[in-house]
Coordinates of C-alpha atoms in Angstrom, one line a residue:
X1 CA 90.1 106.9 98.4
X2 CA 92.2 103.8 98.8
X3 CA 95.5 102.4 100.4
X4 CA 95.5 99.5 102.8
X5 CA 94.2 96.1 101.6
X6 CA 92.0 95.0 104.4
X7 CA 88.3 94.7 105.0
X8 CA 88.3 97.5 107.5
X9 CA 84.7 97.8 108.6
X10 CA 83.8 100.5 111.0
X11 CA 81.2 99.4 113.6
X12 CA 78.0 100.9 112.4
X13 CA 74.9 100.5 114.6
X14 CA 71.9 99.5 112.6
X15 CA 69.9 102.6 113.8
X16 CA 72.8 105.0 113.3
X17 CA 72.3 107.6 110.6
X18 CA 73.5 106.4 107.2
X19 CA 76.7 108.0 106.0
X20 CA 75.2 108.7 102.6
X21 CA 73.2 111.6 104.0
X22 CA 69.6 110.6 103.2
X23 CA 68.6 111.0 106.8
X24 CA 67.5 107.4 107.5
X25 CA 69.2 104.6 109.5
X26 CA 72.2 102.8 108.1
X27 CA 70.3 99.5 108.3
X28 CA 67.2 100.7 106.3
X29 CA 69.4 102.7 103.8
X30 CA 72.8 101.6 102.5
X31 CA 73.2 98.8 105.0
X32 CA 70.6 96.7 103.1
X33 CA 72.7 97.0 99.9
X34 CA 75.9 96.2 101.7
X35 CA 74.4 93.1 103.2
X36 CA 73.0 91.9 99.9
X37 CA 69.4 92.1 101.1
X38 CA 68.6 94.6 98.2
X39 CA 70.2 96.0 95.1
X40 CA 70.5 99.7 94.5
X41 CA 67.7 100.5 92.0
X42 CA 69.3 103.7 90.6
X43 CA 72.7 105.0 89.7
X44 CA 72.4 107.7 92.4
X45 CA 71.5 105.2 95.1
X46 CA 74.5 103.0 94.0
X47 CA 76.7 106.1 94.3
X48 CA 75.4 106.8 97.8
X49 CA 75.9 103.1 98.8
X50 CA 79.4 103.2 97.5
X51 CA 80.2 106.3 99.5
X52 CA 78.8 104.6 102.6
X53 CA 80.9 101.6 101.8
X54 CA 84.0 103.8 101.8
X55 CA 82.8 105.3 105.1
X56 CA 82.3 102.0 106.8
X57 CA 85.2 100.2 105.0
X58 CA 83.2 97.6 103.1
X59 CA 85.9 96.6 100.5
X60 CA 84.0 93.6 99.1
X61 CA 80.9 95.7 98.3
X62 CA 83.1 98.3 96.6
X63 CA 84.7 95.6 94.4
X64 CA 81.4 93.9 93.7
X65 CA 79.8 97.2 92.5
X66 CA 82.8 98.2 90.3
X67 CA 82.6 97.3 86.6
X68 CA 85.0 94.5 85.9
X69 CA 86.6 96.4 83.0
X70 CA 87.8 99.2 85.3
X71 CA 87.9 97.5 88.7
X72 CA 91.4 97.6 90.2
X73 CA 93.0 94.2 90.9
X74 CA 93.4 95.3 94.6
X75 CA 91.5 97.9 96.6
X76 CA 93.2 99.4 99.6
X77 CA 91.5 101.8 101.9
X78 CA 93.5 104.4 103.8
X79 CA 92.8 103.8 107.5
X80 CA 93.7 107.5 108.3
X81 CA 91.0 108.8 105.9
X82 CA 87.4 109.2 107.2
X83 CA 84.6 109.9 104.7
X84 CA 82.2 112.2 106.5
X85 CA 79.7 113.7 104.1
X86 CA 78.4 113.3 100.6
X87 CA 76.8 115.9 98.3
X88 CA 75.0 114.8 95.2
X89 CA 75.3 117.7 92.7
X90 CA 73.6 116.3 89.7
X91 CA 72.2 113.0 88.4
X92 CA 71.7 112.4 84.7
X93 CA 69.7 109.4 83.7
X94 CA 70.5 106.3 85.8
X95 CA 66.8 105.7 86.7
X96 CA 64.7 102.6 87.1
X97 CA 64.3 102.2 83.3
X98 CA 67.8 103.4 82.2
X99 CA 70.8 101.3 81.3
X100 CA 73.4 104.2 81.9
X101 CA 73.7 107.2 84.1
X102 CA 76.0 109.8 85.5
X103 CA 76.2 111.2 89.0
X104 CA 78.2 114.3 89.9
X105 CA 79.2 114.4 93.6
X106 CA 81.4 115.9 96.1
X107 CA 82.7 113.5 98.9
X108 CA 84.1 115.2 102.0
X109 CA 86.8 113.5 104.0
X110 CA 88.9 114.1 107.1
X111 CA 92.5 113.0 107.3
X112 CA 94.1 113.9 110.6
X113 CA 93.8 117.6 111.0
X114 CA 93.2 118.1 107.2
X115 CA 89.7 118.3 105.7
X116 CA 89.2 118.0 102.0
X117 CA 86.8 116.8 99.3
X118 CA 86.8 114.8 96.1
X119 CA 84.7 116.1 93.2
X120 CA 83.9 113.7 90.5
X121 CA 81.3 113.0 87.8
X122 CA 80.9 109.3 87.6
X123 CA 79.6 107.0 84.9
X124 CA 77.4 104.0 85.8
X125 CA 75.9 101.2 83.7
X126 CA 73.3 98.6 84.5
X127 CA 74.2 95.0 83.6
X128 CA 72.2 92.0 84.5
X129 CA 69.9 94.1 86.6
X130 CA 72.8 95.5 88.7
X131 CA 74.1 99.1 88.6
X132 CA 77.9 99.2 88.4
X133 CA 80.4 102.1 88.8
X134 CA 82.5 102.4 85.6
X135 CA 84.7 105.4 86.5
X136 CA 85.0 109.2 86.2
X137 CA 83.7 111.0 83.2
X138 CA 86.1 113.9 83.7
X139 CA 89.3 114.4 85.8
X140 CA 88.8 113.9 89.5
X141 CA 89.4 117.0 91.6
X142 CA 90.7 116.7 95.1
X143 CA 90.4 119.9 97.1

């Protein structure tokens, strides 16, 4: 999901549909997490907001929501890769009263004429009231 170290931010109109797929506007959905107006209350919503951050190129948000023990020292997004659709397959724990959770998802991308997807089951923890992405629970599959 990463290559070029830049804060590549795609222009996203506030009333445009949110990339995470929940069917609401970007501003009222993941945009409020990206801007710091709100914190994702569940692991699944953090996963959705991270997908949207990849879609709009919000590198600072991705780094901020990555657990410090697994966060890469540099994050580089590939400018040729567009993240176009997210499917949440399962969510285990990660609710309002949980401290850990797992979300299995399939993230679809377009790279030139090639379409593909990334399938991962991710681990999340809540620390200091914030959900953080830790990493994959099983090998990541790129199809």
